[in-house]
Short mmCIF file of C-alpha atoms and ligand atoms in Angstrom, two decimals:
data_model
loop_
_atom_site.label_atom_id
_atom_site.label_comp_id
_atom_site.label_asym_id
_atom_site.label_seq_id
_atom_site.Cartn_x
_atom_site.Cartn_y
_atom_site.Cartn_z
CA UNK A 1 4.62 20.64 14.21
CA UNK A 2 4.90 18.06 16.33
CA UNK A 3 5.74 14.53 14.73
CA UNK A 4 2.20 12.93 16.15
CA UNK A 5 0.61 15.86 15.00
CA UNK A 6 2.02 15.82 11.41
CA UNK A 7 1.25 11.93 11.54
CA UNK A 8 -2.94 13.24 12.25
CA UNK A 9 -2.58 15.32 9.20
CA UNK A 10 -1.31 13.09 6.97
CA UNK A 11 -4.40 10.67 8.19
CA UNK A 12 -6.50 13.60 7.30
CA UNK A 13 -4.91 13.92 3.76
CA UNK A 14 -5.30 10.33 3.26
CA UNK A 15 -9.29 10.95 4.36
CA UNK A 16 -9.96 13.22 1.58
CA UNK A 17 -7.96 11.97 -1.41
CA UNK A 18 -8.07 8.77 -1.91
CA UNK A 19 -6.57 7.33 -4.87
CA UNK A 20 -9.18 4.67 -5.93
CA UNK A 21 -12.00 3.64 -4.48
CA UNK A 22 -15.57 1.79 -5.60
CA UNK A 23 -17.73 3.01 -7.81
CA UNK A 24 -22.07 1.45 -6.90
CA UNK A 25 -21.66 0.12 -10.71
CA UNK A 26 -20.69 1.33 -14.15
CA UNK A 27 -23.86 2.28 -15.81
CA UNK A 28 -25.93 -0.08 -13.79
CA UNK A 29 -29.07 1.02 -12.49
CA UNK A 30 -29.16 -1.24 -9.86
CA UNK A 31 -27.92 -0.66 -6.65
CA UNK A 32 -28.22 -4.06 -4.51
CA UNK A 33 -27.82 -3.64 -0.69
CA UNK A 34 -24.53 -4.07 1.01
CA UNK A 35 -23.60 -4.23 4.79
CA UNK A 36 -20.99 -1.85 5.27
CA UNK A 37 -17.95 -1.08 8.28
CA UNK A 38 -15.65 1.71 8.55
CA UNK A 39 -12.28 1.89 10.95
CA UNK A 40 -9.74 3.95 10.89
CA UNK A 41 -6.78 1.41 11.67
CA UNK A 42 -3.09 1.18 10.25
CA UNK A 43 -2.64 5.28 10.04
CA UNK A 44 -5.85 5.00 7.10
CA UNK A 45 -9.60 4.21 6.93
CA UNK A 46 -9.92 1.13 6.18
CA UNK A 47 -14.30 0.31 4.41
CA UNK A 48 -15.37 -3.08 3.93
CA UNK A 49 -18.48 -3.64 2.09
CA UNK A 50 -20.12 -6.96 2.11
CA UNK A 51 -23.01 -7.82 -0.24
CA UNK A 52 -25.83 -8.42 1.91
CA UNK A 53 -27.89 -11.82 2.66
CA UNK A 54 -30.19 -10.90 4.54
CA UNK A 55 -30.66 -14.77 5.93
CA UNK A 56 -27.13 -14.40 6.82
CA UNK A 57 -26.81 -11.06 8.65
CA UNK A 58 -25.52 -12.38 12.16
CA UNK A 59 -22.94 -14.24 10.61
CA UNK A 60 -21.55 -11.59 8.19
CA UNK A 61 -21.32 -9.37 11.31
CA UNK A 62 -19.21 -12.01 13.29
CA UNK A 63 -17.37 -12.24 10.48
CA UNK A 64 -16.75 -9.01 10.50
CA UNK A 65 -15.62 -8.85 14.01
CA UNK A 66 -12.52 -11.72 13.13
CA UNK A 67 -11.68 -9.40 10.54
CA UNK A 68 -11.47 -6.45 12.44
CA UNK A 69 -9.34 -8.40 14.95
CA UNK A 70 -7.37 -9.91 12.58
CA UNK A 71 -6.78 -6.74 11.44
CA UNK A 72 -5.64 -5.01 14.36
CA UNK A 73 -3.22 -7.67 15.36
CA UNK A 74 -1.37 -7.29 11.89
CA UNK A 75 -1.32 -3.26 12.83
CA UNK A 76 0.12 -3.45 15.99
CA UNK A 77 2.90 -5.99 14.80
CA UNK A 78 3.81 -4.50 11.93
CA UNK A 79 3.62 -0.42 13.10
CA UNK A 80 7.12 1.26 12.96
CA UNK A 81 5.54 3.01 16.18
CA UNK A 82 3.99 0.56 18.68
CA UNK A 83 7.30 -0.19 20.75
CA UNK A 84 5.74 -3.83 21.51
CA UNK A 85 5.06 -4.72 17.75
CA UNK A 86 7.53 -6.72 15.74
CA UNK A 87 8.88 -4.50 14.02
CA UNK A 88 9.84 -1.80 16.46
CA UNK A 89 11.03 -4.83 18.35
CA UNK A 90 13.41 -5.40 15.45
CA UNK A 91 14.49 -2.12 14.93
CA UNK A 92 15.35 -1.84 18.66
CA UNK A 93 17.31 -4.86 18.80
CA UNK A 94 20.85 -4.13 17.82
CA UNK A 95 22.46 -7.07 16.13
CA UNK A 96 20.78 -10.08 18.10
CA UNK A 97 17.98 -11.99 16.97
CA UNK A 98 14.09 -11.75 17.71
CA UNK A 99 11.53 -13.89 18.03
CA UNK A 100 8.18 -12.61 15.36
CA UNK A 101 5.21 -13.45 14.67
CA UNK A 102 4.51 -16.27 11.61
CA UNK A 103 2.74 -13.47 9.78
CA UNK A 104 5.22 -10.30 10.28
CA UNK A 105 8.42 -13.02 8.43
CA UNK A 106 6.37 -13.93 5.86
CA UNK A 107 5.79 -10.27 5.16
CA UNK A 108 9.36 -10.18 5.34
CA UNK A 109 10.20 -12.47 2.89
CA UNK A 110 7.31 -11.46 0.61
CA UNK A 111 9.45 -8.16 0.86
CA UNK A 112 12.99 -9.49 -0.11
CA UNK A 113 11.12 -11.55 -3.21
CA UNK A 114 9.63 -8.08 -4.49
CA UNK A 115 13.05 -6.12 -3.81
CA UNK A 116 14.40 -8.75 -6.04
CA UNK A 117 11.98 -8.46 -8.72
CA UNK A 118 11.97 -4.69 -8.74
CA UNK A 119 15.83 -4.60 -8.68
CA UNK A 120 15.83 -2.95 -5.13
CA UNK A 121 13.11 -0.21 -6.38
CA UNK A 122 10.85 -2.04 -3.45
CA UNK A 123 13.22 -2.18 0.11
CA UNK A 124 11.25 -2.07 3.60
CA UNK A 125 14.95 -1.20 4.76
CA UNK A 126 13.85 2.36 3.60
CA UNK A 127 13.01 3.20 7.13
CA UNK A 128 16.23 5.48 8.00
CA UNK A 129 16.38 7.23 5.10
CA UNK A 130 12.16 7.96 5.84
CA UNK A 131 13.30 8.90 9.22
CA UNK A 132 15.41 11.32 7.53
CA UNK A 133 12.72 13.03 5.06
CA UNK A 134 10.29 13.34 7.91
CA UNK A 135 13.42 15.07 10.22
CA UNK A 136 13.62 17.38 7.49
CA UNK A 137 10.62 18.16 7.19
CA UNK A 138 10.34 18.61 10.76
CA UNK A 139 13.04 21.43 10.58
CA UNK A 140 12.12 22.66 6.94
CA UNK A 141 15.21 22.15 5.36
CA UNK A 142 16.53 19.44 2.92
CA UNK A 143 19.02 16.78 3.97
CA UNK A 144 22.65 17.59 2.55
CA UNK A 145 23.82 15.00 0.29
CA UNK A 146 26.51 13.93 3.02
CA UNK A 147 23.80 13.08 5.36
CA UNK A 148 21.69 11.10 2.30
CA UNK A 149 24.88 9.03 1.51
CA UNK A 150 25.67 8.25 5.16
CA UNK A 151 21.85 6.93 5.76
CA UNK A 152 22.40 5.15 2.51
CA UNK A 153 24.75 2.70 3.57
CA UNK A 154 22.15 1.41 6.26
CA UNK A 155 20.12 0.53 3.34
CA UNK A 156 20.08 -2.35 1.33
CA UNK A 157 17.47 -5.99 1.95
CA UNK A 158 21.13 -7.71 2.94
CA UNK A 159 20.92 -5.70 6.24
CA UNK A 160 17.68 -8.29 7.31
CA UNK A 161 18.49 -11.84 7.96
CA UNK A 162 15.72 -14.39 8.10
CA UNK A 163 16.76 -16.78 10.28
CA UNK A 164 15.49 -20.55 11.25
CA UNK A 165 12.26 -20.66 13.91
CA UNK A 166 10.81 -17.26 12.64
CA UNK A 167 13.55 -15.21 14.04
CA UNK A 168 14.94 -11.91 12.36
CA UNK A 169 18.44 -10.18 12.65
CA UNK A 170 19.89 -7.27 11.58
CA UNK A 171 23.21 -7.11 9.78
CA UNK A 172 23.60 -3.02 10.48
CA UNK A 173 22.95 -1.07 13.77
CA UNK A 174 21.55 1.61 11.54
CA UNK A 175 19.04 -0.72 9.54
CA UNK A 176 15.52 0.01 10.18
CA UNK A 177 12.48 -1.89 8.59
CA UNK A 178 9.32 -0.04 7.65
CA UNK A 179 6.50 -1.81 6.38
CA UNK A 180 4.30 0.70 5.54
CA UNK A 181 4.51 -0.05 1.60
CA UNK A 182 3.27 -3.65 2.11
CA UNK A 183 1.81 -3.92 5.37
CA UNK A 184 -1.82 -2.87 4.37
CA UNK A 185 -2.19 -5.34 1.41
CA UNK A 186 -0.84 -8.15 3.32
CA UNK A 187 -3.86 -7.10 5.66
CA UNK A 188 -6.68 -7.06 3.09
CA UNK A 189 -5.45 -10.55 1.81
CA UNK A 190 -5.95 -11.84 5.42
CA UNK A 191 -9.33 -10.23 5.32
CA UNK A 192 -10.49 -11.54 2.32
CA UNK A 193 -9.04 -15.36 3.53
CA UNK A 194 -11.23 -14.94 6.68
CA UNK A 195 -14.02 -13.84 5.16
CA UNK A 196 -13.92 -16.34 2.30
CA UNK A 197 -13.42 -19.05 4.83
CA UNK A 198 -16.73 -18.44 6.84
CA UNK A 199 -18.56 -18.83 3.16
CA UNK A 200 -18.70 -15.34 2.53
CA UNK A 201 -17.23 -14.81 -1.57
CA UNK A 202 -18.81 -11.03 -2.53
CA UNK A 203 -16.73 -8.19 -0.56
CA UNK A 204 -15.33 -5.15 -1.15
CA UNK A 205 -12.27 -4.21 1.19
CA UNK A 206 -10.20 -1.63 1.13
CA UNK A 207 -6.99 -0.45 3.26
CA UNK A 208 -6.26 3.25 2.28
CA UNK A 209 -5.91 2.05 -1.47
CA UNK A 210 -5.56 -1.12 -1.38
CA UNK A 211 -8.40 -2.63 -2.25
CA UNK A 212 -9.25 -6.29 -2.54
CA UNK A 213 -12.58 -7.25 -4.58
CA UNK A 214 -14.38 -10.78 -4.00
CA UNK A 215 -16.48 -12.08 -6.71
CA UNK A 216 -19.53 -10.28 -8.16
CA UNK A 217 -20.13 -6.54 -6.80
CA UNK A 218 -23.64 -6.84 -4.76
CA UNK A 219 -25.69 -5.97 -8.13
CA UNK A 220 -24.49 -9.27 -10.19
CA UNK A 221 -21.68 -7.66 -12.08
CA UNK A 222 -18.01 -7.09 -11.49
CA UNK A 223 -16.52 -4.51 -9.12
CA UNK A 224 -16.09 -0.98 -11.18
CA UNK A 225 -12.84 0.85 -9.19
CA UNK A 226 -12.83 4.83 -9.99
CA UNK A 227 -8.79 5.73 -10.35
CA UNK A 228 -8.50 9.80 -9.21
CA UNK A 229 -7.59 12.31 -12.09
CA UNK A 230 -4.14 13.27 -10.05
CA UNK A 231 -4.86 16.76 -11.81
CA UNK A 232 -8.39 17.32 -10.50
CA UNK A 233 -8.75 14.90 -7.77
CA UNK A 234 -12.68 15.03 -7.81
CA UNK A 235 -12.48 13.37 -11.12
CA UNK A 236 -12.10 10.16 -12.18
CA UNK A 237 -9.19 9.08 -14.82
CA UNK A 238 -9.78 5.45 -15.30
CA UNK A 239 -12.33 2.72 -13.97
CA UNK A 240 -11.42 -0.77 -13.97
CA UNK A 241 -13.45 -3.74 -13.50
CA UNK A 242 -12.42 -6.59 -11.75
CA UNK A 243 -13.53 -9.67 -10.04
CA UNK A 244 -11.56 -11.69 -7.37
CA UNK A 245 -8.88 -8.99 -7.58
CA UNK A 246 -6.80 -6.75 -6.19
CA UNK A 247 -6.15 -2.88 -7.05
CA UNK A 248 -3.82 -0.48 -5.20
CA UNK A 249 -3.07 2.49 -5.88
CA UNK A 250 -0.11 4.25 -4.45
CA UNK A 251 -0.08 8.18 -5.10
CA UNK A 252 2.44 11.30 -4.37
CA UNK A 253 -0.67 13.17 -3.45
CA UNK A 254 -1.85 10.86 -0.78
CA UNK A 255 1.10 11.17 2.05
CA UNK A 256 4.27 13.76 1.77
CA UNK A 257 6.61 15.82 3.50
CA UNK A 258 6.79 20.00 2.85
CA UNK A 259 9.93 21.03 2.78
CA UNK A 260 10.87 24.83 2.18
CA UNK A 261 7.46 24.94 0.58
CA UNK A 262 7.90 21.83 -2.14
CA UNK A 263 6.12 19.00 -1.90
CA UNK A 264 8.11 15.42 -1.77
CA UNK A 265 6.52 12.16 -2.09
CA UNK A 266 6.16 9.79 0.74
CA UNK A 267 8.02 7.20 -1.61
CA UNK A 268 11.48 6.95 -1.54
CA UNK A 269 14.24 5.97 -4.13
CA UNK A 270 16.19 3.28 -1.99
CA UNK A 271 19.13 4.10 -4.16
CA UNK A 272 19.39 7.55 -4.44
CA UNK A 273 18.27 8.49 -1.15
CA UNK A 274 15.93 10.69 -2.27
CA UNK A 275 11.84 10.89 -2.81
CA UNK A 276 10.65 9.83 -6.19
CA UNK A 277 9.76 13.13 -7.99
CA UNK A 278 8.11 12.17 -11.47
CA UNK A 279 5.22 9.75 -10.82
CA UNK A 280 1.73 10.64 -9.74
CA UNK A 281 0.39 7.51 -9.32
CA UNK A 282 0.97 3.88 -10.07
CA UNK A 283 -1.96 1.58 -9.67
CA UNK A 284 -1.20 -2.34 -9.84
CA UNK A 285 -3.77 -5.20 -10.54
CA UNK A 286 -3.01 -8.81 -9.64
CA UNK A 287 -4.64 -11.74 -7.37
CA UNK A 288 -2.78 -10.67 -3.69
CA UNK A 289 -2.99 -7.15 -2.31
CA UNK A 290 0.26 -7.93 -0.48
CA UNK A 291 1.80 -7.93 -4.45
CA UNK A 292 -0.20 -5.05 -6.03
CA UNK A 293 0.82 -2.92 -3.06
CA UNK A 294 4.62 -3.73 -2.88
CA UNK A 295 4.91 -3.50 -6.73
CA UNK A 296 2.88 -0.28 -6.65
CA UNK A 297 5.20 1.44 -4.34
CA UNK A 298 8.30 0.28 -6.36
CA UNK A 299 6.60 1.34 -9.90
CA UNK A 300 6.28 4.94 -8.40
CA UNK A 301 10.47 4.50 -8.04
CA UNK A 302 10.61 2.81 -11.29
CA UNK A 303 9.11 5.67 -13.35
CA UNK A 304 6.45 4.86 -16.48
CA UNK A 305 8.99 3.56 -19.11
CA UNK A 306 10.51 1.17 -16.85
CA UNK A 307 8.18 -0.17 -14.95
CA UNK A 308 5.70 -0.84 -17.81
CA UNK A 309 8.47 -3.18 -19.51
CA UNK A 310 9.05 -4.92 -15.95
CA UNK A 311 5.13 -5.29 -15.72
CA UNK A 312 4.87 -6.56 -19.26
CA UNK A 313 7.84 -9.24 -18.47
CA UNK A 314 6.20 -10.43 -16.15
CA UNK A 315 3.62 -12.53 -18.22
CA UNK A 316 0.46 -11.48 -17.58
CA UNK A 317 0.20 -11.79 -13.73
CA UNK A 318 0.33 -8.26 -13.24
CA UNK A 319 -1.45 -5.32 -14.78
CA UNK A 320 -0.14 -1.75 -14.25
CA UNK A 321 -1.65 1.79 -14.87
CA UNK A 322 1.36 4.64 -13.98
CA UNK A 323 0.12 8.43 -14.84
CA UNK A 324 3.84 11.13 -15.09
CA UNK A 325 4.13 14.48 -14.81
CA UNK A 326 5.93 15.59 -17.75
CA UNK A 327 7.84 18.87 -17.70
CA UNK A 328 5.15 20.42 -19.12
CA UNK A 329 2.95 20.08 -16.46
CA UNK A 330 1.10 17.50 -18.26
CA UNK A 331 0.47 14.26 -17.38
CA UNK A 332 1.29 11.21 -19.54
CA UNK A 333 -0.33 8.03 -18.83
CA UNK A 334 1.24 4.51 -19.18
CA UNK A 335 -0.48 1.22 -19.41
CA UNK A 336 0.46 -2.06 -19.62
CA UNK A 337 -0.30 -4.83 -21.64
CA UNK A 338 -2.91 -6.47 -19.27
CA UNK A 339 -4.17 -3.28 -17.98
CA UNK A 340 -5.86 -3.05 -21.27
CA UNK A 341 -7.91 -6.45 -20.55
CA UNK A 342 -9.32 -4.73 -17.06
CA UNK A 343 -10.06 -0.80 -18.81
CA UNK A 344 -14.06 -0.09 -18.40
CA UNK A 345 -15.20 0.62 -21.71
CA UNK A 346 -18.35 2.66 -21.73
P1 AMP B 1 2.60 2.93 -0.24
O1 AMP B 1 1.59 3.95 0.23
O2 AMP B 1 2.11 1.51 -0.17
O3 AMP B 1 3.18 3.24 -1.57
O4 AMP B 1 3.79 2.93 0.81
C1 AMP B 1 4.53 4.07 1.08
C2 AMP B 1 5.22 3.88 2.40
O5 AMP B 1 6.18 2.82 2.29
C3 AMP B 1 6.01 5.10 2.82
O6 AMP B 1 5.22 5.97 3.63
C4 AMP B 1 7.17 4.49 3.60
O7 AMP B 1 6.76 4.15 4.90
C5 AMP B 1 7.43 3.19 2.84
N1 AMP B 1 8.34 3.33 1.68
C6 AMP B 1 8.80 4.49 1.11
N2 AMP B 1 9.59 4.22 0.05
C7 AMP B 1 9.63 2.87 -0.06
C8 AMP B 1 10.28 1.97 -0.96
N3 AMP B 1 11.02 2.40 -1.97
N4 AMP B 1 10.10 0.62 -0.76
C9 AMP B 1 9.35 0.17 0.27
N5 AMP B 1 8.69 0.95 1.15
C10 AMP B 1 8.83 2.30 0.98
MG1 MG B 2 2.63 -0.13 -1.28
#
């Protein structure tokens, strides 16, 4: 299959499963109206609701168009794909420096903080080694452990220099960035900026799973976010209800390669080489998308034990729910301290 090809049918697998989305209310009766937009942008859909005044309607929807561009702008600088973007433009550039955009190093440096808190479980210098899964994929047949080790040593956040005057370098001709575990939630944090700044505080936007909530839901009371049952993924494991929050959710069933018939997740260990193999899903709740999805890629490397106790150091900023398979096909659920605080109790 051919690699745009595979990229459509990933989009499609995104389309029907994702992880967490909004629920009208839990229990309420009420269902308040809501102006609503759906795009498909970043390789996802991306739905924002906004709770609708109807006094205000022309300037919700040119609101909505600074969003969208806003949007749009942070896809095409931060795809792995568009050749003109920042970071293909880094990845293309050898060793010598280039010249980005204010919002593609702070991404960048957001990313080096969350390596560092995750001990290197979170690395956007992941991209050869995904280069490698997807090549195998391509040809149907797993990457010998030679190969994985040789890829390896072009990862590591010490390959990416952030230089004075927004400029970026790279310390390895092999290094490539790939942003795609934090690009979308730095994106809904810039929508939910915009919209707050033009007065508008009750939204509901969400990037493929990440998902940012302002204030009150459009009936009065907080957001209620439905979290899939990974084994029956038209049923709902957890809600959680949240105001002026963020939730993603990132999955093994949402994006992976088939190889030789087995399924491997889209996330990958940065120090093994390999996909991780034992988490489902790992939803993070915290005040910036651009946290709750880097930490929620790194929690599906981390595994349940561990990245609980990381969660739970981190004093109540973050909240964490991360569902395991267990051997015996089970699935064991693990919940952090705060997580508790957010659980919809009927
Ligand atoms: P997400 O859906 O936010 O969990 O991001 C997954 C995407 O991030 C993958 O499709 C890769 O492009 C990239 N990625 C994979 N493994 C990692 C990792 N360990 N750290 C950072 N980004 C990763
Ligand atoms: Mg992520």
């Amino acid at each position: 299959m051919s690699r745009r090809k595979k990229e459509k049918t990933n989009r499609k697998v995104i389309f029907l499963l994702l992880v967490s989305f909004a629920l009208p209310g839990c229990g309420s009766a009420r269902h308040d109206q809501k102006y609503s937009e759906t795009k498909m942008l970043m390789g996802t859909i991306v739905k924002i609701d906004v709770c609708l005044d109807q006094a205000r309607l022309s300037e919700i929807k040119d609101a909505y168009v600074g969003v969208w561009k806003r949007l749009e702008d942070i896809s095409s600088r931060m795809s792995f794909f568009n050749e003109h973007g920042d970071v293909a433009r880094i990845n293309q550039s050898g060793l010598n420096p280039v010249s980005v955009g204010e919002d593609t190093y702070d991404v960048l440096k957001e990313s080096k903080g969350f390596s560092r808190l995750t001990d290197g479980a979170f690395d956007v210098t992941v991209g050869p080694l995904v280069e490698l899964w997807k090549e195998s994929e391509r040809n149907n047949s797993l990457p010998s452990q030679e190969e994985i080790s040789e890829t390896l040593s072009a990862v590591g956040p010490d390959n990416v220099q952030l230089l004075a005057e927004q400029h970026v370098r790279l310390l390895n001709l092999k290094t490539r960035i790939d942003l795609g575990g934090i690009a979308a939630g730095y994106a809904v944090d810039e929508a939910a900026r915009l919209f707050r700044r033009q007065g508008i505080t009750r939204f509901f936007i969400d990037v493929g799973g990440d998902i940012y909530v302002g204030g009150k839901n459009c009936s009065g009371e907080p957001w209620c976010i439905g979290i899939r049952d990974p084994r029956d993924v038209s049923k709902i494991i957890d809600i959680v209800q949240v105001t002026d929050k963020s939730v993603t959710t990132s999955g093994d069933y949402e994006k992976f390669y088939v190889i030789g018939g087995h399924q491997w997740s889209h996330i990958i260990n940065p120090v093994t080489g390999y996909p991780q193999e034992d988490v489902t899903s790992a939803t993070v709740i915290a005040d910036r998308a651009v946290a709750t999805d880097a930490l929620a890629t790194a929690l599906c490397v981390l595994g349940g034990e561990e990245g609980t106790k990381r969660i739970d150091a981190l004093s109540g900023q973050y909240a964490s729910l991360i569902i395991v398979k267990q051997e015996s096909g089970d699935i064991r659920k693990w919940e952090s301290e705060e997580y508790k605080k957010y659980k919809y109790k009927k």
